[in-house]
PDB file of C-alpha atoms in Angstrom:
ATOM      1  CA  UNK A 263      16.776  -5.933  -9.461  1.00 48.00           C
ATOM      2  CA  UNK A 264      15.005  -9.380  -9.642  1.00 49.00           C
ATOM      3  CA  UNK A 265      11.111  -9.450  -9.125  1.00 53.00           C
ATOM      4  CA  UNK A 266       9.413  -9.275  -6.446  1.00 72.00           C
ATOM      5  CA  UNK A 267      12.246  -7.706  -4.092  1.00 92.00           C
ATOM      6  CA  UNK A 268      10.454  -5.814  -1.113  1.00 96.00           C
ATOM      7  CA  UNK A 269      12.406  -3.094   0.455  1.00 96.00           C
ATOM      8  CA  UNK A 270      11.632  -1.422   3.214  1.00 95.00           C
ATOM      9  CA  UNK A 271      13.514   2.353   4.024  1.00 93.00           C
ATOM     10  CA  UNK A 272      13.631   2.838   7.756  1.00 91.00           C
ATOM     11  CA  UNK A 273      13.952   6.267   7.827  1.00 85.00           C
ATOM     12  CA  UNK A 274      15.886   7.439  11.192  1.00 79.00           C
ATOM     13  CA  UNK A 275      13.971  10.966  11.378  1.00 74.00           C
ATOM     14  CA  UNK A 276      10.871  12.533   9.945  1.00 69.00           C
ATOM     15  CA  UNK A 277      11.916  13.885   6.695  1.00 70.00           C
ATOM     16  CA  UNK A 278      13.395  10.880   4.050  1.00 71.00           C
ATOM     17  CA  UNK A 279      17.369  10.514   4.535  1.00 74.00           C
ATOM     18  CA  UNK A 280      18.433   9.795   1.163  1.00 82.00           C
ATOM     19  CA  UNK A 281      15.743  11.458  -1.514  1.00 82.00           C
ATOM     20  CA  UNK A 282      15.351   9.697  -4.303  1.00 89.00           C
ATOM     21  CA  UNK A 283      16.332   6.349  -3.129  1.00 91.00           C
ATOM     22  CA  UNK A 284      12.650   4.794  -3.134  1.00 92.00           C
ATOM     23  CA  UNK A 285      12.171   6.432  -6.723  1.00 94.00           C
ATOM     24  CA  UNK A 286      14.964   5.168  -7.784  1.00 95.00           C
ATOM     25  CA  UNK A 287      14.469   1.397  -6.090  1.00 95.00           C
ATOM     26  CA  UNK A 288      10.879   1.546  -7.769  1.00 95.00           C
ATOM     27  CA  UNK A 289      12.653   1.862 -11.102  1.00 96.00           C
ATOM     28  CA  UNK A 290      14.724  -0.603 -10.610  1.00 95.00           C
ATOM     29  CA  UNK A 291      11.256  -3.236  -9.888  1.00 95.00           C
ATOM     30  CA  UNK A 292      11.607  -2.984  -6.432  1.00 96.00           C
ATOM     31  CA  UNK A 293       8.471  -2.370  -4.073  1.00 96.00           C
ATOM     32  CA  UNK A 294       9.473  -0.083  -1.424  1.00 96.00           C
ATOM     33  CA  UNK A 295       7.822   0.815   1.683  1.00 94.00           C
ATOM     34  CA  UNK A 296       9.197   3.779   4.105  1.00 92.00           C
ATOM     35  CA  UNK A 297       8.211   4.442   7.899  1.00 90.00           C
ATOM     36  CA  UNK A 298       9.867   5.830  10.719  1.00 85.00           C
ATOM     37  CA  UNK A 299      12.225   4.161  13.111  1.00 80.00           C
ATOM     38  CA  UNK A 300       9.516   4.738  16.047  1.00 84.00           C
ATOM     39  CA  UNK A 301       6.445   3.437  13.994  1.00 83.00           C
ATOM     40  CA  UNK A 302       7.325  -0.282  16.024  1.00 87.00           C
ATOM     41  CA  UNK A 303       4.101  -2.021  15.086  1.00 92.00           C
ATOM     42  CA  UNK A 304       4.496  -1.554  11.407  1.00 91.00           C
ATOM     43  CA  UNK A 305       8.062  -1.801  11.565  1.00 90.00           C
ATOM     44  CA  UNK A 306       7.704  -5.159  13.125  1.00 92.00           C
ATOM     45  CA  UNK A 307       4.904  -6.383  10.920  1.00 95.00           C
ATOM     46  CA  UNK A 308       6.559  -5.504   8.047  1.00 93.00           C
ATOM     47  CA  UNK A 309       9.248  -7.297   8.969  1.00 92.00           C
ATOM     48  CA  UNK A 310       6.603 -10.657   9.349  1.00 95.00           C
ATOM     49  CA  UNK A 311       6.238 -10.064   6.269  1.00 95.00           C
ATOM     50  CA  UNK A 312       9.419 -10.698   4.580  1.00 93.00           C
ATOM     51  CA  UNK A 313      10.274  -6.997   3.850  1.00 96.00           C
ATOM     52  CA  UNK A 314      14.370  -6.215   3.428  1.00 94.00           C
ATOM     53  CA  UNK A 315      15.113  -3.712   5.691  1.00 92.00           C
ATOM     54  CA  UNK A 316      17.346  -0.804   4.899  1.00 92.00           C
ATOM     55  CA  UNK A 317      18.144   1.818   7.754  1.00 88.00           C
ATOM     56  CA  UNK A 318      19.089   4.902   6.390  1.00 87.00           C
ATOM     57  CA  UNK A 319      21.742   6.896   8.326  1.00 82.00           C
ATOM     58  CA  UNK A 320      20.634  10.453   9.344  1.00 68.00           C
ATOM     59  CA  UNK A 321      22.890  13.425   7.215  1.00 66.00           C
ATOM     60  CA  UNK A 322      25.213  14.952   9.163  1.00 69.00           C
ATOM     61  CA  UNK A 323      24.224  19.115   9.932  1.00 62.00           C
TER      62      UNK A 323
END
């Protein structure tokens, strides 16, 4: 992953959708932010800010 890539894991629900995935982007040299689809404020600053976003799907039950 080239420097400096910003990625930020909209998370649908409380609890992370996909595990792993920001460990796994950090590794990769990513810088990775997660929050909350109802968190708007920091959802939409972030966003200012020139962070990727990445909405996670919720699992199925």
């Amino acid at each position: 992953m080239s420097t400096g890539k910003r990625v930020l894991l909209v998370n649908p629900a409380a609890a992370p959708a996909m595990p792993g995935l920001a460990e796994a982007l950090r590794a990769a040299g990513a810088q990775v932010r997660e929050m909350n689809v109802d968190d708007y404020g920091a959802l939409l600053d972030a966003l200012q800010q020139d962070w990727m976003p990445v909405v996670l799907k919720a699992p199925l039950d």
